[in-house]
mmCIF file of C-alpha atoms in Angstrom:
data_model
loop_
_atom_site.group_PDB
_atom_site.id
_atom_site.type_symbol
_atom_site.label_atom_id
_atom_site.label_comp_id
_atom_site.label_asym_id
_atom_site.label_seq_id
_atom_site.Cartn_x
_atom_site.Cartn_y
_atom_site.Cartn_z
ATOM 1 C CA GLY A 1 -21.996 -10.889 12.855
ATOM 2 C CA GLU A 2 -22.346 -8.800 9.695
ATOM 3 C CA SER A 3 -20.970 -5.310 10.086
ATOM 4 C CA VAL A 4 -20.625 -4.233 6.506
ATOM 5 C CA GLY A 5 -23.183 -1.443 6.886
ATOM 6 C CA LEU A 6 -21.462 0.343 9.743
ATOM 7 C CA HIS A 7 -19.275 3.428 9.444
ATOM 8 C CA LEU A 8 -15.745 2.710 10.535
ATOM 9 C CA PRO A 9 -14.654 3.857 14.002
ATOM 10 C CA THR A 10 -11.469 5.893 13.980
ATOM 11 C CA LEU A 11 -8.370 6.112 16.107
ATOM 12 C CA SER A 12 -5.992 9.036 15.948
ATOM 13 C CA VAL A 13 -2.484 8.766 17.401
ATOM 14 C CA GLN A 14 0.649 10.855 17.419
ATOM 15 C CA GLU A 15 3.603 9.602 15.425
ATOM 16 C CA GLY A 16 5.901 7.628 17.691
ATOM 17 C CA ASP A 17 3.172 6.667 20.165
ATOM 18 C CA ASN A 18 1.849 3.155 20.532
ATOM 19 C CA SER A 19 -1.516 2.286 18.986
ATOM 20 C CA ILE A 20 -4.022 -0.202 20.305
ATOM 21 C CA ILE A 21 -6.849 -1.326 18.045
ATOM 22 C CA ASN A 22 -9.565 -3.431 19.595
ATOM 23 C CA CYS A 23 -11.971 -5.963 18.209
ATOM 24 C CA ALA A 24 -14.772 -7.986 19.739
ATOM 25 C CA TYR A 25 -15.498 -11.262 18.020
ATOM 26 C CA SER A 26 -18.716 -13.178 18.140
ATOM 27 C CA ASN A 27 -18.034 -16.879 17.889
ATOM 28 C CA SER A 28 -16.502 -18.640 20.850
ATOM 29 C CA ALA A 29 -15.805 -21.645 18.585
ATOM 30 C CA SER A 30 -13.437 -19.692 16.330
ATOM 31 C CA ASP A 31 -10.015 -21.297 16.044
ATOM 32 C CA TYR A 32 -8.027 -18.652 14.309
ATOM 33 C CA PHE A 33 -7.826 -14.869 14.282
ATOM 34 C CA ILE A 34 -6.167 -12.596 11.799
ATOM 35 C CA TRP A 35 -5.455 -8.893 11.487
ATOM 36 C CA TYR A 36 -5.474 -7.278 8.055
ATOM 37 C CA LYS A 37 -4.324 -3.790 7.048
ATOM 38 C CA GLN A 38 -6.002 -1.974 4.184
ATOM 39 C CA GLU A 39 -4.437 1.144 2.720
ATOM 40 C CA SER A 40 -6.560 3.520 0.705
ATOM 41 C CA GLY A 41 -7.543 2.097 -2.684
ATOM 42 C CA LYS A 42 -5.853 -1.241 -2.079
ATOM 43 C CA GLY A 43 -6.822 -4.714 -0.996
ATOM 44 C CA PRO A 44 -6.330 -5.797 2.630
ATOM 45 C CA GLN A 45 -2.973 -7.302 3.522
ATOM 46 C CA PHE A 46 -2.229 -9.890 6.159
ATOM 47 C CA ILE A 47 -0.419 -8.493 9.207
ATOM 48 C CA ILE A 48 -0.398 -11.120 11.921
ATOM 49 C CA ASP A 49 -2.427 -14.076 13.104
ATOM 50 C CA ILE A 50 -2.994 -16.027 16.278
ATOM 51 C CA ARG A 51 -4.500 -19.395 17.012
ATOM 52 C CA SER A 52 -7.053 -19.871 19.730
ATOM 53 C CA ASN A 53 -4.644 -21.879 21.895
ATOM 54 C CA MET A 54 -2.445 -18.796 22.318
ATOM 55 C CA ASP A 55 -3.048 -15.495 24.090
ATOM 56 C CA LYS A 56 -0.232 -13.419 22.642
ATOM 57 C CA ARG A 57 1.847 -13.325 19.523
ATOM 58 C CA GLN A 58 4.482 -10.803 18.501
ATOM 59 C CA GLY A 59 5.658 -9.693 15.120
ATOM 60 C CA GLN A 60 7.779 -6.828 13.954
ATOM 61 C CA ARG A 61 6.385 -3.771 15.812
ATOM 62 C CA VAL A 62 3.020 -5.502 16.145
ATOM 63 C CA THR A 63 1.560 -7.650 18.890
ATOM 64 C CA VAL A 64 -1.781 -9.416 18.914
ATOM 65 C CA LEU A 65 -3.499 -10.256 22.186
ATOM 66 C CA LEU A 66 -6.366 -12.693 22.483
ATOM 67 C CA ASN A 67 -8.707 -12.864 25.454
ATOM 68 C CA LYS A 68 -11.048 -15.763 24.899
ATOM 69 C CA THR A 69 -12.887 -15.197 28.159
ATOM 70 C CA VAL A 70 -14.385 -11.942 26.918
ATOM 71 C CA LYS A 71 -13.985 -12.706 23.184
ATOM 72 C CA HIS A 72 -11.681 -9.768 22.631
ATOM 73 C CA LEU A 73 -8.795 -9.321 20.248
ATOM 74 C CA SER A 74 -6.379 -6.410 20.101
ATOM 75 C CA LEU A 75 -3.607 -5.259 17.818
ATOM 76 C CA GLN A 76 -0.814 -3.199 19.307
ATOM 77 C CA ILE A 77 1.464 -1.207 17.035
ATOM 78 C CA ALA A 78 4.654 0.089 18.627
ATOM 79 C CA ALA A 79 6.136 3.449 17.654
ATOM 80 C CA THR A 80 3.378 4.207 15.177
ATOM 81 C CA GLN A 81 4.552 5.665 11.887
ATOM 82 C CA PRO A 82 2.728 7.657 9.171
ATOM 83 C CA GLY A 83 2.849 4.544 6.979
ATOM 84 C CA ASP A 84 0.688 2.765 9.524
ATOM 85 C CA SER A 85 -2.268 4.973 8.601
ATOM 86 C CA ALA A 86 -4.855 2.577 7.199
ATOM 87 C CA VAL A 87 -7.990 0.650 8.040
ATOM 88 C CA TYR A 88 -7.398 -2.384 10.216
ATOM 89 C CA PHE A 89 -9.727 -5.388 10.163
ATOM 90 C CA CYS A 90 -9.828 -8.268 12.559
ATOM 91 C CA ALA A 91 -11.106 -11.560 11.196
ATOM 92 C CA GLU A 92 -11.972 -14.963 12.561
ATOM 93 C CA ASN A 93 -12.511 -18.400 11.158
ATOM 94 C CA MET A 94 -12.861 -21.896 12.425
ATOM 95 C CA ARG A 95 -12.247 -25.401 11.162
ATOM 96 C CA ALA A 96 -15.917 -26.232 11.357
ATOM 97 C CA GLY A 97 -16.896 -23.070 9.529
ATOM 98 C CA GLY A 98 -15.985 -24.191 6.064
ATOM 99 C CA PHE A 99 -14.232 -21.684 3.875
ATOM 100 C CA LYS A 100 -15.644 -18.535 5.362
ATOM 101 C CA THR A 101 -13.671 -15.850 7.131
ATOM 102 C CA ILE A 102 -15.771 -13.410 9.154
ATOM 103 C CA PHE A 103 -14.485 -9.856 9.196
ATOM 104 C CA GLY A 104 -14.998 -7.283 11.908
ATOM 105 C CA ALA A 105 -16.134 -3.753 11.184
ATOM 106 C CA GLY A 106 -12.654 -2.283 10.816
ATOM 107 C CA THR A 107 -10.953 0.653 12.502
ATOM 108 C CA ARG A 108 -9.437 3.592 10.665
ATOM 109 C CA LEU A 109 -6.086 4.619 12.121
ATOM 110 C CA PHE A 110 -4.841 8.168 11.567
ATOM 111 C CA VAL A 111 -1.247 8.942 12.455
ATOM 112 C CA LYS A 112 -0.499 12.597 13.154
ATOM 113 C CA ALA A 113 2.972 13.848 12.335
ATOM 114 C CA SER B 1 5.585 -17.253 -5.168
ATOM 115 C CA GLN B 2 1.866 -16.766 -5.473
ATOM 116 C CA THR B 3 0.353 -13.670 -7.047
ATOM 117 C CA ILE B 4 -3.184 -12.550 -7.695
ATOM 118 C CA HIS B 5 -4.196 -10.322 -10.572
ATOM 119 C CA GLN B 6 -7.430 -8.405 -10.708
ATOM 120 C CA TRP B 7 -8.625 -6.064 -13.421
ATOM 121 C CA PRO B 8 -9.627 -3.480 -14.299
ATOM 122 C CA ALA B 9 -8.544 -1.193 -11.457
ATOM 123 C CA THR B 10 -11.381 1.253 -12.072
ATOM 124 C CA LEU B 11 -14.565 0.995 -14.061
ATOM 125 C CA VAL B 12 -17.423 3.391 -14.756
ATOM 126 C CA GLN B 13 -20.535 1.771 -16.152
ATOM 127 C CA PRO B 14 -24.069 3.017 -16.895
ATOM 128 C CA VAL B 15 -27.053 1.524 -15.115
ATOM 129 C CA GLY B 16 -28.372 -1.482 -17.003
ATOM 130 C CA SER B 17 -25.069 -2.368 -18.649
ATOM 131 C CA PRO B 18 -23.354 -5.742 -18.182
ATOM 132 C CA LEU B 19 -20.326 -6.353 -15.983
ATOM 133 C CA SER B 20 -17.393 -8.710 -16.100
ATOM 134 C CA LEU B 21 -14.541 -8.539 -13.601
ATOM 135 C CA GLU B 22 -11.749 -11.036 -13.841
ATOM 136 C CA CYS B 23 -9.326 -12.418 -11.312
ATOM 137 C CA THR B 24 -6.483 -14.877 -11.833
ATOM 138 C CA VAL B 25 -4.090 -16.472 -9.405
ATOM 139 C CA GLU B 26 -0.579 -17.700 -10.222
ATOM 140 C CA GLY B 27 1.759 -19.964 -8.350
ATOM 141 C CA THR B 28 -0.759 -22.208 -6.629
ATOM 142 C CA SER B 29 -3.096 -25.014 -7.554
ATOM 143 C CA ASN B 30 -6.719 -25.529 -6.597
ATOM 144 C CA PRO B 31 -6.991 -22.376 -4.490
ATOM 145 C CA ASN B 32 -10.163 -21.318 -2.734
ATOM 146 C CA LEU B 33 -11.317 -18.137 -4.447
ATOM 147 C CA TYR B 34 -13.513 -15.327 -3.183
ATOM 148 C CA TRP B 35 -15.252 -12.155 -4.288
ATOM 149 C CA TYR B 36 -15.824 -9.451 -1.674
ATOM 150 C CA ARG B 37 -17.479 -6.064 -1.991
ATOM 151 C CA GLN B 38 -16.708 -3.024 0.078
ATOM 152 C CA ALA B 39 -18.846 0.111 0.102
ATOM 153 C CA ALA B 40 -17.030 3.392 0.754
ATOM 154 C CA GLY B 41 -15.941 3.591 4.382
ATOM 155 C CA ARG B 42 -17.475 0.234 5.206
ATOM 156 C CA GLY B 43 -16.449 -3.313 5.991
ATOM 157 C CA LEU B 44 -16.031 -6.333 3.723
ATOM 158 C CA GLN B 45 -19.023 -8.244 2.438
ATOM 159 C CA LEU B 46 -18.468 -11.760 1.107
ATOM 160 C CA LEU B 47 -20.324 -12.232 -2.186
ATOM 161 C CA PHE B 48 -19.136 -15.574 -3.584
ATOM 162 C CA TYR B 49 -16.598 -18.249 -2.885
ATOM 163 C CA SER B 50 -15.405 -21.255 -4.843
ATOM 164 C CA VAL B 51 -13.569 -24.382 -3.761
ATOM 165 C CA GLY B 52 -13.072 -25.731 -7.273
ATOM 166 C CA ILE B 53 -13.827 -25.405 -10.984
ATOM 167 C CA GLY B 54 -17.525 -24.878 -11.534
ATOM 168 C CA GLN B 55 -18.261 -24.806 -7.794
ATOM 169 C CA ILE B 56 -19.733 -21.499 -6.665
ATOM 170 C CA SER B 57 -21.369 -20.619 -3.374
ATOM 171 C CA SER B 58 -23.344 -17.415 -3.041
ATOM 172 C CA GLU B 59 -23.466 -15.631 0.267
ATOM 173 C CA VAL B 60 -25.836 -12.810 -0.571
ATOM 174 C CA PRO B 61 -28.700 -12.994 -3.110
ATOM 175 C CA GLN B 62 -28.275 -10.107 -5.501
ATOM 176 C CA ASN B 63 -27.823 -8.892 -9.021
ATOM 177 C CA LEU B 64 -24.428 -10.546 -9.441
ATOM 178 C CA SER B 65 -23.136 -13.971 -10.393
ATOM 179 C CA ALA B 66 -19.751 -15.665 -10.367
ATOM 180 C CA SER B 67 -18.093 -18.344 -12.434
ATOM 181 C CA ARG B 68 -14.907 -20.341 -12.252
ATOM 182 C CA PRO B 69 -14.145 -21.678 -15.727
ATOM 183 C CA GLN B 70 -10.555 -22.621 -14.883
ATOM 184 C CA ASP B 71 -8.754 -23.605 -11.717
ATOM 185 C CA ARG B 72 -7.128 -20.224 -11.184
ATOM 186 C CA GLN B 73 -9.679 -17.942 -12.782
ATOM 187 C CA PHE B 74 -12.654 -16.365 -11.050
ATOM 188 C CA ILE B 75 -15.106 -14.062 -12.805
ATOM 189 C CA LEU B 76 -17.746 -11.752 -11.356
ATOM 190 C CA SER B 77 -20.586 -10.833 -13.691
ATOM 191 C CA SER B 78 -23.845 -9.019 -13.974
ATOM 192 C CA LYS B 79 -26.313 -8.861 -16.838
ATOM 193 C CA LYS B 80 -27.714 -5.475 -15.795
ATOM 194 C CA LEU B 81 -25.969 -3.249 -13.290
ATOM 195 C CA LEU B 82 -27.855 -1.318 -10.636
ATOM 196 C CA LEU B 83 -26.777 1.882 -8.907
ATOM 197 C CA SER B 84 -26.416 -0.124 -5.704
ATOM 198 C CA ASP B 85 -23.755 -2.299 -7.351
ATOM 199 C CA SER B 86 -21.233 0.528 -7.021
ATOM 200 C CA GLY B 87 -18.371 -0.302 -4.701
ATOM 201 C CA PHE B 88 -14.873 -1.637 -4.345
ATOM 202 C CA TYR B 89 -14.684 -5.269 -5.479
ATOM 203 C CA LEU B 90 -11.958 -7.478 -4.137
ATOM 204 C CA CYS B 91 -10.882 -10.893 -5.290
ATOM 205 C CA ALA B 92 -9.017 -13.124 -2.851
ATOM 206 C CA TRP B 93 -7.546 -16.579 -2.623
ATOM 207 C CA SER B 94 -6.777 -18.564 0.465
ATOM 208 C CA VAL B 95 -4.349 -21.143 1.641
ATOM 209 C CA GLN B 96 -5.419 -23.665 4.210
ATOM 210 C CA ASP B 97 -3.020 -24.533 6.975
ATOM 211 C CA ARG B 98 -4.268 -27.382 9.146
ATOM 212 C CA GLY B 99 -7.833 -26.442 8.381
ATOM 213 C CA LEU B 100 -7.438 -22.714 9.020
ATOM 214 C CA GLU B 101 -7.398 -20.227 6.190
ATOM 215 C CA LYS B 102 -5.413 -17.107 5.442
ATOM 216 C CA LEU B 103 -6.698 -14.763 2.726
ATOM 217 C CA PHE B 104 -4.640 -12.946 0.122
ATOM 218 C CA PHE B 105 -6.370 -10.110 -1.674
ATOM 219 C CA GLY B 106 -6.014 -8.580 -5.091
ATOM 220 C CA SER B 107 -5.688 -4.848 -5.607
ATOM 221 C CA GLY B 108 -9.405 -4.350 -6.152
ATOM 222 C CA THR B 109 -11.692 -2.823 -8.778
ATOM 223 C CA GLN B 110 -13.448 0.450 -8.018
ATOM 224 C CA LEU B 111 -16.804 0.209 -9.788
ATOM 225 C CA SER B 112 -18.988 3.267 -10.243
ATOM 226 C CA VAL B 113 -22.439 2.726 -11.694
ATOM 227 C CA LEU B 114 -23.975 5.964 -12.977
#
């Protein structure tokens, strides 16, 4: 549902550690899930996506896990670097939903050197 | 390759003044276009989307309007700005892959209404 009025939760990790950012989605009919990264003062950028017929997808240093049973999505960042500091948004859309992507509340990731 | 241009990057406007933010996309035809707003430290709120020239859908009733005079041009306007219109405005376009969409965002406009 709409979460635009909520303050962002934060996650603080040490440089070199792995980060796990979680997201609960609302619509069990969603077909497609995406993670976006937004650096300060910039627009969000696509990181990785996963279709609903998969439960895991790996990219470069990032892995997305999808658990449809509990409607949970997670983004894992390996060996977190200072450049990973940003706000991370999960998003969902579905074929029957028209042209509307629904964004989660976002999580602010701080990486400590 | 596709690129999206959004300007200006920052804007300070007095209450009651008009607004016009412009967004253009290059390297693609008939894109779906979007305007989002983001308050400081908050999530993304969809304001308008367009699937074609002259076709605008509004998601939230408010003081703003949008127009799409050309295929790759999307404009956000207001006749009289309110203090509550302050925020970070993002234009985006999407590509559809087998019915699923991936969004590509512009660099945003930071609007301060004083």
